[in-house]
CSV table of C-alpha atoms in Angstrom, one decimal:
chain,number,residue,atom,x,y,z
A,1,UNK,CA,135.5,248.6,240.6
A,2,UNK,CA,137.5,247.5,237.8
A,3,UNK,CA,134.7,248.5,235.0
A,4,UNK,CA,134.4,251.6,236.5
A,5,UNK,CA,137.9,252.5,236.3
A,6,UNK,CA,138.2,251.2,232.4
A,7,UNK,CA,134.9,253.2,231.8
A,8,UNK,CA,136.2,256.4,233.5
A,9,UNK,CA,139.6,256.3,231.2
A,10,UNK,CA,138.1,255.5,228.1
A,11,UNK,CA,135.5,258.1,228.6
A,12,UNK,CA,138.7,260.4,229.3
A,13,UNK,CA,140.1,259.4,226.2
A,14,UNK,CA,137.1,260.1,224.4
A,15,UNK,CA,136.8,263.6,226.0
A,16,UNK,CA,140.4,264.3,224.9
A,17,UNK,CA,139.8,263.2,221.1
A,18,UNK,CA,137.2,265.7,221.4
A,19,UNK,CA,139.5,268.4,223.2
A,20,UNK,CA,142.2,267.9,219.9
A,21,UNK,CA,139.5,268.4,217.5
A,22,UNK,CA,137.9,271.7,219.2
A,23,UNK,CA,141.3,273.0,219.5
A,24,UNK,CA,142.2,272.7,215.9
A,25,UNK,CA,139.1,274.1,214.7
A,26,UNK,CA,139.2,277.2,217.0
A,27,UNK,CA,142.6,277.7,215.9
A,28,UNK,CA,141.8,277.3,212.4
A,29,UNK,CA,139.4,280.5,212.7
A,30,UNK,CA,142.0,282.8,214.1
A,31,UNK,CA,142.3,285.7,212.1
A,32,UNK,CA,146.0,285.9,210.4
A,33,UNK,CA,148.3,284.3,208.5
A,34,UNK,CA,151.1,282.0,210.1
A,35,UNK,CA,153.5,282.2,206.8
A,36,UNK,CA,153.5,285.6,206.4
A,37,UNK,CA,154.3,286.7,210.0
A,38,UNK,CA,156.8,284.2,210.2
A,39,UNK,CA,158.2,285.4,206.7
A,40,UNK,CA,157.9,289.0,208.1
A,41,UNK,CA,156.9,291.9,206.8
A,42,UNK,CA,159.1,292.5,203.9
A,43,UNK,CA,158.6,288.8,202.8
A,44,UNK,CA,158.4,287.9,198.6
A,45,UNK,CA,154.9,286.3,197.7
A,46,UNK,CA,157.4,282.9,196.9
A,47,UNK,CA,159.1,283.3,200.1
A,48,UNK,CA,155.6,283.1,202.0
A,49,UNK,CA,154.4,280.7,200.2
A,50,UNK,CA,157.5,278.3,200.2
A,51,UNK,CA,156.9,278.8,204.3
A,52,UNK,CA,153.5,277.7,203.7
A,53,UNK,CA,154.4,274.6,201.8
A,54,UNK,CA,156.9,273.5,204.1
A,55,UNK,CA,154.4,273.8,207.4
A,56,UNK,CA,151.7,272.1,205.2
A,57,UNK,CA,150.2,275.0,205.5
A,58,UNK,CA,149.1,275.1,201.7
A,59,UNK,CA,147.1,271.5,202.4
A,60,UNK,CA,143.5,271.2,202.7
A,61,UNK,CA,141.8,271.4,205.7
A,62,UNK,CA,140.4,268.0,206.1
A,63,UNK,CA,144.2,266.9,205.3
A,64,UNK,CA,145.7,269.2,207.9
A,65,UNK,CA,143.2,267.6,210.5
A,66,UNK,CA,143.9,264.0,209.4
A,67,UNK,CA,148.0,265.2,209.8
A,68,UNK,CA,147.3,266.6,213.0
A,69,UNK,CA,145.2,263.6,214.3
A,70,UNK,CA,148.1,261.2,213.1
A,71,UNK,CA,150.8,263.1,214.6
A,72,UNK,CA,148.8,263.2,218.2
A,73,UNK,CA,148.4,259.3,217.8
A,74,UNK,CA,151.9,259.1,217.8
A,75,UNK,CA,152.7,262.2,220.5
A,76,UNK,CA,154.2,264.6,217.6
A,77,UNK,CA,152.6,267.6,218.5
A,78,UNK,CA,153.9,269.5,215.1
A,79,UNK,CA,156.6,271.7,214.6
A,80,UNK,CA,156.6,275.3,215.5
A,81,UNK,CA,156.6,277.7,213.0
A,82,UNK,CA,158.3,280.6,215.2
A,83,UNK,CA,161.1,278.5,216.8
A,84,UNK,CA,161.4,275.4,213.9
A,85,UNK,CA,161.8,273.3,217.2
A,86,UNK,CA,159.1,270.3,218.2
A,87,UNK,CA,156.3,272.1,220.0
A,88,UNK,CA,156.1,269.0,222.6
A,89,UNK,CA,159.6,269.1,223.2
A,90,UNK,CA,159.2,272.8,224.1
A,91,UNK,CA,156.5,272.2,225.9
A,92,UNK,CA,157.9,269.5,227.9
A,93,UNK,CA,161.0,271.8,228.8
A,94,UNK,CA,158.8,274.6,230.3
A,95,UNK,CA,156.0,272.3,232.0
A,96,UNK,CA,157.6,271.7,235.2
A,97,UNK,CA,157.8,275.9,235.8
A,98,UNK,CA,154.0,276.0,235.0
A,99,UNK,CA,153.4,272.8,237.3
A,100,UNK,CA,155.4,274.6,240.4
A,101,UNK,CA,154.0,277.9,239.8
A,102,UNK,CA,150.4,276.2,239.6
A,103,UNK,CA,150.7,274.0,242.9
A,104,UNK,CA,152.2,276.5,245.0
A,105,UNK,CA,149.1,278.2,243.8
A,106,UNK,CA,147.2,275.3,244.6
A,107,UNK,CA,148.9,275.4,248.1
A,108,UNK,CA,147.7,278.6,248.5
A,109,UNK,CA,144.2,278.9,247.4
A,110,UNK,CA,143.4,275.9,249.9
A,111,UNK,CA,144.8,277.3,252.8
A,112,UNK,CA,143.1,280.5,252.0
A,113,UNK,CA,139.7,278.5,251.2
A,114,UNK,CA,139.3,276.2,253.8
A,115,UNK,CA,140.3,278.7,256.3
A,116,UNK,CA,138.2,281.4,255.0
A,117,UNK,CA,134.9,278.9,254.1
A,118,UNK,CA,134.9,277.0,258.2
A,119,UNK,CA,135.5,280.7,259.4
A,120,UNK,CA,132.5,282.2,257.5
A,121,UNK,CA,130.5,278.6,258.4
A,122,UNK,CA,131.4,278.9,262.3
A,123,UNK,CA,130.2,282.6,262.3
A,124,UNK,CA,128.0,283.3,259.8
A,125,UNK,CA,126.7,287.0,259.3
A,126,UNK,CA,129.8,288.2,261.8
A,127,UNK,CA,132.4,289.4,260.8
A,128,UNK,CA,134.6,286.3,259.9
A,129,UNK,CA,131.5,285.7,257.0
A,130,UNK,CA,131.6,289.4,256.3
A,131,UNK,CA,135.7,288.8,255.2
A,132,UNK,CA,134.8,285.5,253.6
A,133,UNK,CA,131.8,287.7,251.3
A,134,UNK,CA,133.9,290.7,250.5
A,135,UNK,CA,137.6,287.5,249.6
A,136,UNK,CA,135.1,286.3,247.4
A,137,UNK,CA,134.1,289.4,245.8
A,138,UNK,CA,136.9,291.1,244.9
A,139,UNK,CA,139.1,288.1,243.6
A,140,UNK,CA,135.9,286.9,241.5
A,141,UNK,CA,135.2,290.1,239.8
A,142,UNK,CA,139.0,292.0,239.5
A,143,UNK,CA,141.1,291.3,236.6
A,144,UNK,CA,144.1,289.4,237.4
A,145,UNK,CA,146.4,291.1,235.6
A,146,UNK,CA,145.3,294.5,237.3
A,147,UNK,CA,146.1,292.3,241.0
A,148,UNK,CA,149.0,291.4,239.6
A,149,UNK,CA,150.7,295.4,238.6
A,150,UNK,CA,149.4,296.6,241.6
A,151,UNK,CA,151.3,294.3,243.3
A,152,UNK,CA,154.5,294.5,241.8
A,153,UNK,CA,154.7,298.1,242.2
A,154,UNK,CA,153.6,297.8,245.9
A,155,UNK,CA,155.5,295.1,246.8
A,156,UNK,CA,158.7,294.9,244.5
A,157,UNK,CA,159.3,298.3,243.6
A,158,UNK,CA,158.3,300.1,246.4
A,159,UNK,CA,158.3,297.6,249.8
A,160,UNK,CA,161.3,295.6,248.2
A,161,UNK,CA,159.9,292.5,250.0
A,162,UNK,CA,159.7,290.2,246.8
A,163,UNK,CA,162.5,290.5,244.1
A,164,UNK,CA,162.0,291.9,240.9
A,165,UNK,CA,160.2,289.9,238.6
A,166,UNK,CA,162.9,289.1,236.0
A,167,UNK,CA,162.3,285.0,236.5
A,168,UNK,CA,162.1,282.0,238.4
A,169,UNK,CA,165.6,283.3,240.5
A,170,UNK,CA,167.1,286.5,241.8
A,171,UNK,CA,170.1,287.4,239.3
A,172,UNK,CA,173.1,286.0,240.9
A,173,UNK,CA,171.7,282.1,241.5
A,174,UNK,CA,172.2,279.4,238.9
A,175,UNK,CA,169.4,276.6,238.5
A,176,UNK,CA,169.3,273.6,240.8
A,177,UNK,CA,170.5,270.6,238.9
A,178,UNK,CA,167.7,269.4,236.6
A,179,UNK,CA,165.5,266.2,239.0
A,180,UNK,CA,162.4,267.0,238.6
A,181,UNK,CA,162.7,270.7,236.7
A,182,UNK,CA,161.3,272.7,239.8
A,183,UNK,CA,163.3,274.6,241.6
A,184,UNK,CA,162.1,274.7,245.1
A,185,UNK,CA,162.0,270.6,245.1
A,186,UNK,CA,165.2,270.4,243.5
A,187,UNK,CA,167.3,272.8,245.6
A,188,UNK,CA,165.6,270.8,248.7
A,189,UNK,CA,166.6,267.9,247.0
A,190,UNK,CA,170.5,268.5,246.6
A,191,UNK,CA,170.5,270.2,250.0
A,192,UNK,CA,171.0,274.2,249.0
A,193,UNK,CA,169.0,276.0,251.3
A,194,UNK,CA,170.1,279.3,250.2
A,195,UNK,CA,168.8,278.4,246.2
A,196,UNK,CA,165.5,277.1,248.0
A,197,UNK,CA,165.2,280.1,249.7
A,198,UNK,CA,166.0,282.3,246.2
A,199,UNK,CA,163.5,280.2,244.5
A,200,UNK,CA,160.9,280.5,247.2
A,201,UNK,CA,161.5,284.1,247.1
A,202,UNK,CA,160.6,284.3,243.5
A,203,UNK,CA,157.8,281.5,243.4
A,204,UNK,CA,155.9,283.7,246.1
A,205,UNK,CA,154.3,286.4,244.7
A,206,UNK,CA,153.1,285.3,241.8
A,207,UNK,CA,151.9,281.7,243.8
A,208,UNK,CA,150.2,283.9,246.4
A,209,UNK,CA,148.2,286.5,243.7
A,210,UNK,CA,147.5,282.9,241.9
A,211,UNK,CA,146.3,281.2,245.2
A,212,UNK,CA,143.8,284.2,245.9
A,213,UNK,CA,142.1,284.4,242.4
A,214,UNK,CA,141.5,281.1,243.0
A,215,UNK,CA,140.5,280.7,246.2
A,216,UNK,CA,136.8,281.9,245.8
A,217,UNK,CA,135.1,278.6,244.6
A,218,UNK,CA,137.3,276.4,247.6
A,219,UNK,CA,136.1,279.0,250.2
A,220,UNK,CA,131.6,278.7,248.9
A,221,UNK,CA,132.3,275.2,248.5
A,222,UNK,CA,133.9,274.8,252.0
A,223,UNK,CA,131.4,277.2,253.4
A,224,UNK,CA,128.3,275.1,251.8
A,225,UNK,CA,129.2,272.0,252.9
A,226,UNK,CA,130.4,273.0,256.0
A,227,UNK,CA,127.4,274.7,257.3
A,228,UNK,CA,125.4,271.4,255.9
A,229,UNK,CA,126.9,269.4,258.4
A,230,UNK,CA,127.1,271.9,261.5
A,231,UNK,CA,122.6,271.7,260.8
A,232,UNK,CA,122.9,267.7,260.1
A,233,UNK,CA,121.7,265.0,262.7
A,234,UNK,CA,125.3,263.7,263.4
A,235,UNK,CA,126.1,267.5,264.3
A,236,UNK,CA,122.9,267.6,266.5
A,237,UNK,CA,124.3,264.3,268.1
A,238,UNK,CA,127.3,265.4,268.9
A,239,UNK,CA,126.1,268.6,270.4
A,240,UNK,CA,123.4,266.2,273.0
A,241,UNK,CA,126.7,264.2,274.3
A,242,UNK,CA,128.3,267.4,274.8
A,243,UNK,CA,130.9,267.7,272.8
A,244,UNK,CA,133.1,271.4,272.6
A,245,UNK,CA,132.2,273.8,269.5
A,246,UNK,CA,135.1,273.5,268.1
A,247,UNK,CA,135.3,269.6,268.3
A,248,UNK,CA,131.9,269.9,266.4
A,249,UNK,CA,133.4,272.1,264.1
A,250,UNK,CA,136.6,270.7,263.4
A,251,UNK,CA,135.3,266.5,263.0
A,252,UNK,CA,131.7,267.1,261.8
A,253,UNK,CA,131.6,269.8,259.7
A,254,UNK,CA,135.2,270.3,258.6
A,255,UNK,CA,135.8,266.8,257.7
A,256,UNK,CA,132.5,266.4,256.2
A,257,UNK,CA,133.3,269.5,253.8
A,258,UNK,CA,136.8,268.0,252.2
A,259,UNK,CA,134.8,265.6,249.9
A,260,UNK,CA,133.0,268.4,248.1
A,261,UNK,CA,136.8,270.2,248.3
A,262,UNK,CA,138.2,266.8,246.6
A,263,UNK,CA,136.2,267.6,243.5
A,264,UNK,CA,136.6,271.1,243.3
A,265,UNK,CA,140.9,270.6,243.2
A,266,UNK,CA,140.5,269.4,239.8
A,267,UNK,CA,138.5,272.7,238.5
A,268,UNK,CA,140.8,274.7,240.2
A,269,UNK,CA,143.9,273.2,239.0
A,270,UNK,CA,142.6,273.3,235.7
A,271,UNK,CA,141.8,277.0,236.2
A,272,UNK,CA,145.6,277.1,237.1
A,273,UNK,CA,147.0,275.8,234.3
A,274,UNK,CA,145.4,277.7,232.2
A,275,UNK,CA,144.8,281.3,233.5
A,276,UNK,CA,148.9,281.0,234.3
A,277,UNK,CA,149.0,282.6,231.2
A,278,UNK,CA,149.1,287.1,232.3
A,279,UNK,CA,150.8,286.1,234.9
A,280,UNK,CA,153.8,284.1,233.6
A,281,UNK,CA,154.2,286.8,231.0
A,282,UNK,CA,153.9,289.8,233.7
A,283,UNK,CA,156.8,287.7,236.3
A,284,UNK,CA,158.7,286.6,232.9
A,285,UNK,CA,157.8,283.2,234.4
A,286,UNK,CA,159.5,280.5,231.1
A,287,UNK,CA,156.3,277.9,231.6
A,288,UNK,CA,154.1,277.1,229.1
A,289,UNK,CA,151.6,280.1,229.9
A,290,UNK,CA,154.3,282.7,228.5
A,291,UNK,CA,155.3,280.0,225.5
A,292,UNK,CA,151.0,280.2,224.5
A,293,UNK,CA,151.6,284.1,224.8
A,294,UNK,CA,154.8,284.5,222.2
A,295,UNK,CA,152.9,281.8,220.4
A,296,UNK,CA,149.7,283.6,219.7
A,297,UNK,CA,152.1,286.9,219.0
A,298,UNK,CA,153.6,285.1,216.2
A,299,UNK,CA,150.3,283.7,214.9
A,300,UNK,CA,152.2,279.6,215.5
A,301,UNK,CA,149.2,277.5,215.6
A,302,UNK,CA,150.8,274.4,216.6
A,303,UNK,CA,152.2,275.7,219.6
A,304,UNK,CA,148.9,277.3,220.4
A,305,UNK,CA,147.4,273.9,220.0
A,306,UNK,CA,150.0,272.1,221.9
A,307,UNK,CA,149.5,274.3,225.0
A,308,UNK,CA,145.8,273.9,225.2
A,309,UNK,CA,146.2,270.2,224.4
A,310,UNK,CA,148.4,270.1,227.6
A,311,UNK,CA,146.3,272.4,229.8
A,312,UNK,CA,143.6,269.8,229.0
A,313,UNK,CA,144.8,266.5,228.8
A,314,UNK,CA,145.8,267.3,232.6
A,315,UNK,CA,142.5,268.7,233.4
A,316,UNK,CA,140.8,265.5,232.1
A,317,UNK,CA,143.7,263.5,233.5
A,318,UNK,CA,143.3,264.9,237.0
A,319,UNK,CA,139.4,264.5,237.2
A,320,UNK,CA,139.6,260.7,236.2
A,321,UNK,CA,141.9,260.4,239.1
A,322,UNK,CA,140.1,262.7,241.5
A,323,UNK,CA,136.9,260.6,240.0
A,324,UNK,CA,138.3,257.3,240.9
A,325,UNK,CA,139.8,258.7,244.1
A,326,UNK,CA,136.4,259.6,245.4
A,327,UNK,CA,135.3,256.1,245.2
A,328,UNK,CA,137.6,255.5,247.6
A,329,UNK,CA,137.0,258.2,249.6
A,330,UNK,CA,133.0,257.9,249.3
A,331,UNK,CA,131.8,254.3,249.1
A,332,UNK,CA,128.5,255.3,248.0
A,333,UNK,CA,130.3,256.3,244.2
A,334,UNK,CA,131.0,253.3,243.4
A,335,UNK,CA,127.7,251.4,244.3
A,336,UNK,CA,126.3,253.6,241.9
A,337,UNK,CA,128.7,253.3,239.3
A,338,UNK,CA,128.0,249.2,239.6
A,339,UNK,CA,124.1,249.7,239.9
């Protein structure tokens, strides 16, 4: 157990070495110059190039990687060029609104998923399947910012049941004190229903249109697995002693389909994390998705790189644990991993 858990984080090291170094050289290829859009249009040739020198711009590119590398090894992400602030110290501020957003999404897209995936799995080619089919259409192939319009001008301009979306909280609230940097937990936290409700109220919308662009992998994966076990011999068992459908259905196959669901959070999450990004900017949401939009405006690589370094250090991080949380779960992972 133990050398599968050392092989599993140095493996996830590895992968994130090779996550720095793909970021850097994508970013390297963007079209643009960083100096000159921070200098601005009206900028002297001295005054870009002094910009240039002082963000080592003006370096070699073997020299900027080796920088780069060195400053990761000691959790400096760089400097941005837009905002002169650290990027990981920016970052760090606006993570915990991306990481609320994202499991209230989370929340969302399983409920919606494992409801959906048993339903179409009890009652396959009725119409509980038929809903399942079309879910799974239309959030896999419409754009998410085109969801996301559609609903603000249904339901905050003209229903009025969400508040505008100006933020994480309706004009009039102030932030929760700062615990763990989300508002919902916070407000909870200190007692002030009213803020939790405010924060709720603003967390909704955007969690819910979130939750159902995600939800179509959790509901074929539930559905899959599910209908695997309804047609396996312990199904067939159950059904000679007698047991109710819906005894089948919830401790056969449901059960028996949260393993496949296990591996699938991580993808999804990761998926969060990083598609936060239209949306964030659409609900003027501060996380980390809206700070990797102003970023690419203004051409600031660093902060482009520290965002995607984030987005996948927890992606790797969350599949080592998911990995070594199935073992766990599924004895038969970890006699392979020692075979």
């Amino acid at each position: 157990m133990t050398r599968f858990i050392v092989n599993r984080v140095l493996t996830a090291l590895v992968s994130m070495l090779g996550i720095a170094l793909v970021i850097f050289v994508v970013t390297q290829m963007l079209p643009g110059d960083a100096a000159r859009v921070q200098a601005g249009q009206y900028a002297t040739e001295a005054q870009v190039e002094a910009l240039r020198e002082k963000f080592g711009l003006d370096r070699p590119l073997i020299v900027q990687l080796g920088t780069y590398l060195a400053g990761l090894a000691q959790f400096d992400f760089g400097t941005s060029t837009r905002t002169g602030q650290p990027v990981l110290q920016e970052l760090m501020t606006r993570l915990p609104a991306t990481l609320e957003l994202s499991l209230a999404a989370l929340l969302v897209a399983l409920v919606i998923g494992v409801l959906l995936g048993v339903a179409a799995a009890a009652r396959q080619g009725r119409i509980p399947d038929l809903i399942a089919r079309i879910v799974t259409i239309t959030a896999s192939s419409t754009a998410t910012f085109w969801i996301a319009l559609l609903a603000i001008v249904l339901f905050c301009n003209t229903l009025g049941w969400f508040p505008s979306p100006i933020g994480r909280l309706p004009r009039g609230f102030a932030p929760p004190p700062g615990i763990t940097g989300m508002y919902t937990v916070d407000s909870l936290l200190t007692g002030d229903l009213a803020l939790f409700a405010a924060s709720l109220s603003t967390i909704a919308l955007p969690a819910i249109i979130l939750g159902i662009v995600a939800s179509p992998s959790i509901i074929k994966v539930v559905r899959a697995a599910t209908i695997r076990a309804l047609a396996s011999d312990f199904a067939r068992t159950s059904r000679s002693f007698g047991y109710s459908p819906a005894s089948i259905l919830f401790r056969d196959g449901l059960r028996n389909s949260l393993l496949p669901v296990l591996t699938t959070i991580g993808i999804v999450t990761g998926f969060l994390l990083g598609g936060n990004v239209i949306i964030e900017q659409l609900f003027s949401w501060p996380g980390i998705g809206q700070y990797a939009y102003q970023a690419l405006q203004s051409h600031d690589l660093n902060a482009l790189r520290g965002f995607a370094l984030i987005v996948g250090i927890v992606y790797v991080t969350l599949n080592m644990v998911l990995d070594i949380l199935y073992t766990f779960v599924d004895p038969r992972v970890q006699f392979k991993a020692a075979a």
